[in-house]
Amino acid sequence: MSVTRPRTSRWAGAIGAVAALLALSACGSETRTDDADKVVVYSGRSEELVAPLIKQFTADTGIEVETRYAGSGEMAAQLITEGDKSPADVFLSQDAGALGAVSKAGLLAPVDAETLQAVPAQYAAADGTWVGVSGRARVVVYNPTLAPTPPDTIDGLLAPQWKGKIGFAPSNASWQAFVTGLRVVRGEDGAAQWLRAFKAQDPKAFENNVAVRDAVDSGQIPLGLVNHYYLYELINAKGEDAVTAQNRFMAAGDPGGLVNVAGVGVLKAAPNPADAHAFAAYLVGESAQRYFAEETAEYPLAAGVAPTAQMPPLSDLRPPAVDLSQLDDIETTQELLVETGLLTN
């Protein structure tokens, strides 16, 4: 579920009700009452996606894990509300923005140096409080029958021929992270100008990236803005011959080609810090990196593990120069999207 994720200074007030509800339901009480040897993970990644990996971590290390699932924004709000009373040891987030908000609140401890050094510096927090564990690139997914020569820049999407023919998911965290990155690259005025021009293209709003992808594959629309791995999920499910859609990776430096990360941070107040750091280290190790490459079609970030064969190497993508720590200001992004008519309250 996608939720509004205000910047740190207003999290507790703006989403207090959501966090309180989670505290009573999904996340239980604010004090650890279970076995202190367990690692409690607040996961913004879905159970379907990461539960097998977490099970393998326990099998490999003997460390038990209690995982509590919700959206990354919800979990970040929960952590900020709980503060140093949180039972969580680890925050596993779908995107860098939510990690940045929790870090800005002063709740994350420095990640072990060896864990940080396992991935390139651009995929970890500048202050060392979180580390990326897998990467995803924004792409144009396209139907080659309807769009044989799709654009590979966001400005190319503004050509008259694509009016009414582009799908996007306005409430999706990755779309909003792209817009936040656009603000970083082009400034507030430049981002607003592009968003207004994009709105004038009459893009088609969908609930999520899966719906965008499926609409493109079925020929409902020619183009869609999604993360790269949604196409490979469909291929794995249906077989390559049954899938029409293809990915168009963006031109070097284009804001539309943002590479964001899923990442992990250890809470300063973690009841079980040693095993929490072991969990973080495991996620950048070979076994977990191979899992992300083979099972979820994401980009592994640690050296020595290659992505799936259908994908260009991460080193070939040349994404825009965006410090992922700057993606934490989602509130301003959402206000801009509302202002430009691309997101409803």
Coordinates of C-alpha atoms in Angstrom, one line a residue:
M1 CA 0.0 0.0 0.0
S2 CA 1.3 3.4 -0.9
V3 CA 1.0 6.1 1.8
T4 CA 1.9 9.7 2.1
R5 CA 5.3 10.1 3.7
P6 CA 6.0 13.5 5.1
R7 CA 9.5 14.7 5.8
T8 CA 10.9 14.0 9.2
S9 CA 9.9 17.1 11.0
R10 CA 6.2 16.3 10.5
W11 CA 6.1 12.5 10.4
A12 CA 4.7 12.0 13.9
G13 CA 2.0 14.5 13.5
A14 CA 1.0 14.0 9.9
I15 CA 1.0 10.2 10.1
G16 CA 0.5 9.7 13.8
A17 CA -2.8 7.9 13.3
V18 CA -1.3 5.5 10.9
A19 CA 1.7 4.8 13.1
A20 CA -0.6 4.3 16.1
L21 CA -2.8 1.9 14.3
L22 CA 0.3 -0.1 13.3
A23 CA 1.5 0.0 16.8
L24 CA -1.7 -1.7 18.0
S25 CA -2.0 -4.1 15.1
A26 CA 0.9 -5.0 12.8
C27 CA 3.7 -4.0 15.1
G28 CA 2.5 -4.8 18.6
S29 CA 3.6 -3.0 21.7
E30 CA 6.5 -0.6 22.0
T31 CA 8.6 -2.9 24.2
R32 CA 10.3 -6.2 23.4
T33 CA 8.6 -9.0 25.1
D34 CA 9.8 -11.9 23.1
D35 CA 13.1 -13.8 23.1
A36 CA 15.9 -11.2 23.1
D37 CA 18.0 -13.4 20.9
K38 CA 15.7 -12.8 18.0
V39 CA 16.3 -10.1 15.5
V40 CA 13.1 -8.0 15.0
V41 CA 13.0 -6.6 11.4
Y42 CA 10.6 -3.9 10.4
S43 CA 10.3 -4.7 6.7
G44 CA 9.0 -2.3 4.1
R45 CA 9.5 -5.0 1.5
S46 CA 6.7 -7.5 1.0
E47 CA 6.6 -10.9 2.8
E48 CA 6.3 -12.6 -0.6
L49 CA 9.5 -11.0 -1.7
V50 CA 11.8 -11.4 1.2
A51 CA 10.5 -14.1 3.5
P52 CA 12.4 -16.9 1.7
L53 CA 15.6 -14.8 2.0
I54 CA 15.0 -14.2 5.7
K55 CA 14.3 -18.0 6.2
Q56 CA 17.6 -18.7 4.5
F57 CA 19.4 -16.2 6.8
T58 CA 18.2 -18.2 9.8
A59 CA 19.2 -21.5 8.3
D60 CA 22.7 -20.2 7.5
T61 CA 23.3 -18.4 10.8
G62 CA 21.0 -19.9 13.4
I63 CA 19.7 -16.4 14.2
E64 CA 15.9 -16.3 14.6
V65 CA 14.1 -13.4 13.0
E66 CA 10.7 -11.9 13.7
T67 CA 9.6 -9.9 10.8
R68 CA 6.8 -7.2 10.8
Y69 CA 5.6 -6.1 7.4
A70 CA 4.1 -2.9 6.1
G71 CA 4.9 -0.2 3.5
S72 CA 8.3 1.4 3.8
G73 CA 6.7 4.8 4.6
E74 CA 4.5 3.2 7.3
M75 CA 7.4 1.5 8.9
A76 CA 9.5 4.7 8.8
A77 CA 6.6 6.6 10.5
Q78 CA 6.3 3.8 13.0
L79 CA 9.9 3.9 13.9
I80 CA 9.9 7.7 14.3
T81 CA 6.8 7.5 16.5
E82 CA 8.4 4.8 18.7
G83 CA 11.8 6.4 18.9
D84 CA 14.2 4.8 21.2
K85 CA 11.4 2.6 22.7
S86 CA 11.0 0.7 19.4
P87 CA 11.3 -3.1 19.6
A88 CA 12.9 -3.1 16.2
D89 CA 16.5 -4.0 15.6
V90 CA 16.6 -3.5 11.8
F91 CA 14.7 -1.4 9.2
L92 CA 14.6 -3.1 5.8
S93 CA 13.3 -0.5 3.4
Q94 CA 12.1 -0.6 -0.2
D95 CA 13.7 2.7 -1.0
A96 CA 16.4 5.1 0.2
G97 CA 14.0 7.9 1.0
A98 CA 12.4 6.1 3.9
L99 CA 15.8 5.1 5.2
G100 CA 16.9 8.7 4.9
A101 CA 13.9 9.9 7.0
V102 CA 14.7 7.5 9.8
S103 CA 18.3 8.4 9.7
K104 CA 17.5 12.2 9.7
A105 CA 15.5 11.5 12.9
G106 CA 18.7 10.2 14.5
L107 CA 17.5 6.7 15.0
L108 CA 20.0 4.7 13.0
A109 CA 23.4 3.5 14.1
P110 CA 26.5 3.4 11.9
V111 CA 26.6 0.3 9.7
D112 CA 29.7 -1.8 10.2
A113 CA 32.5 -0.6 8.0
E114 CA 32.9 -4.0 6.3
T115 CA 29.2 -4.1 5.4
L116 CA 29.4 -0.5 4.0
Q117 CA 32.4 -1.3 1.9
A118 CA 30.7 -4.3 0.2
V119 CA 28.8 -2.0 -2.1
P120 CA 29.8 1.1 -4.1
A121 CA 29.7 4.3 -2.0
Q122 CA 26.9 5.9 -4.1
Y123 CA 24.5 3.1 -2.9
A124 CA 24.9 3.8 0.8
A125 CA 24.3 6.7 3.1
A126 CA 26.9 9.4 3.1
D127 CA 27.0 9.2 6.9
G128 CA 27.1 5.4 6.9
T129 CA 23.8 4.9 8.7
W130 CA 22.3 2.7 6.0
V131 CA 23.5 0.5 3.1
G132 CA 21.8 -0.5 -0.1
V133 CA 21.3 -4.2 -0.7
S134 CA 19.7 -4.2 -4.2
G135 CA 19.2 -1.8 -7.0
R136 CA 16.4 -1.0 -9.4
A137 CA 16.4 1.3 -12.4
R138 CA 13.6 3.4 -13.7
V139 CA 12.7 2.5 -17.3
V140 CA 10.2 3.1 -20.0
V141 CA 8.3 -0.2 -20.5
Y142 CA 6.9 -0.2 -24.0
N143 CA 4.8 -2.2 -26.5
P144 CA 6.9 -2.5 -29.6
T145 CA 3.8 -3.0 -31.8
L146 CA 2.5 0.4 -30.7
A147 CA 5.8 2.2 -30.0
P148 CA 8.6 0.7 -32.1
T149 CA 11.0 3.5 -31.3
P150 CA 10.2 4.6 -27.7
P151 CA 11.9 7.6 -26.1
D152 CA 14.9 7.2 -23.8
T153 CA 14.6 10.5 -22.1
I154 CA 11.9 12.1 -20.0
D155 CA 11.8 15.1 -22.3
G156 CA 11.2 12.7 -25.2
L157 CA 8.1 11.6 -23.4
L158 CA 6.7 15.2 -24.0
A159 CA 6.6 14.8 -27.8
P160 CA 3.1 15.3 -29.2
Q161 CA 2.9 11.7 -30.5
W162 CA 2.8 10.4 -26.9
K163 CA -0.1 12.4 -25.7
G164 CA -2.6 10.2 -23.9
K165 CA -0.3 7.2 -24.4
I166 CA 1.8 7.0 -21.2
G167 CA 1.0 5.1 -18.0
F168 CA 2.3 5.9 -14.6
A169 CA 1.5 5.1 -10.9
P170 CA 1.3 8.5 -9.2
S171 CA 1.1 7.2 -5.6
N172 CA 4.0 4.7 -6.1
A173 CA 7.1 5.3 -4.0
S174 CA 9.4 4.8 -6.9
W175 CA 7.6 7.3 -9.1
Q176 CA 7.8 9.8 -6.2
A177 CA 11.5 9.0 -5.7
F178 CA 12.0 9.8 -9.4
V179 CA 10.3 13.1 -9.0
T180 CA 12.4 13.8 -5.9
G181 CA 15.5 13.0 -7.9
L182 CA 14.2 15.3 -10.6
R183 CA 14.0 18.1 -8.1
V184 CA 17.6 17.5 -7.2
V185 CA 18.9 17.4 -10.8
R186 CA 16.8 20.3 -12.2
G187 CA 15.9 22.3 -9.2
E188 CA 12.4 23.1 -8.0
D189 CA 11.4 25.3 -11.0
G190 CA 12.8 22.8 -13.5
A191 CA 11.0 19.9 -11.9
A192 CA 7.7 21.8 -11.8
Q193 CA 8.1 22.8 -15.4
W194 CA 8.6 19.2 -16.5
L195 CA 5.7 17.9 -14.4
R196 CA 3.3 20.5 -15.8
A197 CA 4.4 19.5 -19.3
F198 CA 3.9 15.8 -18.4
K199 CA 0.5 16.6 -17.0
A200 CA -0.4 18.3 -20.3
Q201 CA 0.4 15.0 -22.1
D202 CA -2.7 13.5 -20.4
P203 CA -0.8 10.5 -18.9
K204 CA -2.9 7.6 -17.6
A205 CA -2.8 7.0 -13.9
F206 CA -2.8 3.4 -12.6
E207 CA -2.8 2.0 -9.1
N208 CA 0.7 0.5 -9.2
N209 CA 3.5 -0.5 -11.5
V210 CA 2.1 -4.0 -12.1
A211 CA -1.0 -2.4 -13.6
V212 CA 1.1 -0.1 -15.7
R213 CA 3.2 -3.0 -17.0
D214 CA 0.1 -5.1 -17.8
A215 CA -1.6 -2.3 -19.6
V216 CA 1.5 -1.9 -21.8
D217 CA 1.9 -5.6 -22.4
S218 CA -1.8 -6.0 -23.4
G219 CA -1.7 -3.0 -25.8
Q220 CA -3.9 -0.8 -23.7
I221 CA -1.2 1.9 -23.8
P222 CA 2.1 2.1 -25.7
L223 CA 4.4 3.3 -22.9
G224 CA 4.7 3.2 -19.1
L225 CA 7.1 4.4 -16.4
V226 CA 8.0 1.6 -14.0
N227 CA 11.0 -0.1 -12.4
H228 CA 13.0 -2.5 -14.6
Y229 CA 12.2 -5.7 -12.8
Y230 CA 8.5 -5.7 -13.4
L231 CA 9.0 -6.9 -16.9
Y232 CA 11.2 -9.8 -15.8
E233 CA 8.6 -10.8 -13.2
L234 CA 6.0 -11.1 -16.0
I235 CA 8.5 -13.1 -18.2
N236 CA 9.2 -15.5 -15.3
A237 CA 5.4 -15.9 -14.8
K238 CA 4.3 -16.3 -18.4
G239 CA 7.4 -17.2 -20.4
E240 CA 9.3 -14.9 -22.7
D241 CA 7.3 -15.9 -25.8
A242 CA 4.0 -14.9 -24.1
V243 CA 5.2 -11.4 -23.2
T244 CA 5.1 -8.5 -25.7
A245 CA 6.4 -5.6 -23.6
Q246 CA 10.0 -4.6 -23.5
N247 CA 12.2 -2.3 -21.4
R248 CA 13.8 0.8 -22.7
F249 CA 16.6 1.9 -20.4
M250 CA 17.2 5.6 -20.2
A251 CA 20.0 7.6 -21.8
A252 CA 23.1 8.3 -19.8
G253 CA 22.4 11.0 -17.1
D254 CA 18.7 11.3 -17.8
P255 CA 16.7 11.9 -14.6
G256 CA 14.3 9.2 -15.7
G257 CA 17.0 6.6 -15.3
L258 CA 17.3 7.0 -11.5
V259 CA 18.8 3.9 -9.8
N260 CA 17.3 3.7 -6.4
V261 CA 18.0 1.0 -3.8
A262 CA 16.4 -1.2 -1.3
G263 CA 18.5 -0.9 1.9
V264 CA 18.9 -1.8 5.5
G265 CA 19.7 0.2 8.7
V266 CA 20.3 -0.9 12.3
L267 CA 18.5 1.0 15.0
K268 CA 20.6 2.8 17.6
A269 CA 18.3 1.4 20.3
A270 CA 18.3 -2.1 18.9
P271 CA 17.8 -4.7 21.7
N272 CA 20.0 -7.1 19.8
P273 CA 22.6 -5.0 17.9
A274 CA 25.2 -7.8 17.3
D275 CA 22.7 -10.0 15.4
A276 CA 21.2 -6.9 13.7
H277 CA 24.5 -6.0 12.2
A278 CA 25.0 -9.7 11.2
F279 CA 21.6 -9.5 9.4
A280 CA 22.7 -6.3 7.5
A281 CA 26.0 -8.0 6.6
Y282 CA 24.2 -11.0 5.3
L283 CA 22.2 -8.9 2.9
V284 CA 25.3 -7.7 1.1
G285 CA 26.8 -11.1 1.1
E286 CA 27.0 -13.5 -1.8
S287 CA 24.0 -15.6 -0.9
A288 CA 21.6 -12.7 -0.6
Q289 CA 23.0 -10.8 -3.5
R290 CA 22.5 -13.9 -5.7
Y291 CA 18.9 -14.1 -4.4
F292 CA 18.2 -10.5 -5.5
A293 CA 19.7 -11.2 -8.9
E294 CA 18.0 -14.5 -9.6
E295 CA 14.7 -14.4 -7.7
T296 CA 13.7 -10.8 -7.9
A297 CA 15.5 -9.6 -11.0
E298 CA 17.0 -6.6 -9.1
Y299 CA 20.5 -5.5 -9.4
P300 CA 23.0 -7.0 -7.0
L301 CA 25.2 -4.2 -5.5
A302 CA 28.1 -6.2 -4.2
A303 CA 31.0 -7.1 -6.4
G304 CA 31.2 -10.6 -7.8
V305 CA 27.4 -11.2 -8.4
A306 CA 26.0 -10.5 -11.9
P307 CA 22.5 -9.5 -12.7
T308 CA 20.2 -11.7 -14.8
A309 CA 21.2 -12.2 -18.4
Q310 CA 18.4 -10.0 -19.8
M311 CA 19.6 -6.9 -18.1
P312 CA 22.5 -4.6 -19.0
P313 CA 25.2 -4.4 -16.3
L314 CA 24.6 -1.8 -13.6
S315 CA 27.9 -0.1 -14.6
D316 CA 26.5 0.5 -18.1
L317 CA 23.4 2.4 -17.0
R318 CA 24.9 5.8 -16.2
P319 CA 22.1 7.1 -14.0
P320 CA 21.7 10.7 -13.1
A321 CA 24.1 12.0 -10.4
V322 CA 21.8 12.0 -7.4
D323 CA 22.9 11.4 -3.8
L324 CA 20.3 8.9 -2.7
S325 CA 20.4 10.4 0.8
Q326 CA 18.6 13.4 -0.8
L327 CA 15.5 11.3 -1.6
D328 CA 14.1 11.7 1.9
D329 CA 12.1 14.9 1.2
I330 CA 9.0 13.1 -0.1
E331 CA 6.6 15.6 1.4
T332 CA 7.7 18.5 -0.9
T333 CA 7.6 16.1 -3.8
Q334 CA 4.0 15.1 -2.9
E335 CA 3.0 18.8 -2.5
L336 CA 4.5 19.5 -6.0
L337 CA 2.6 16.6 -7.5
V338 CA -0.7 17.8 -6.0
E339 CA 0.0 21.3 -7.2
T340 CA 0.7 20.1 -10.7
G341 CA -2.4 17.9 -10.7
L342 CA -0.6 14.6 -10.8
L343 CA -1.6 13.4 -7.4
T344 CA -4.8 13.8 -5.5
N345 CA -5.1 14.4 -1.8

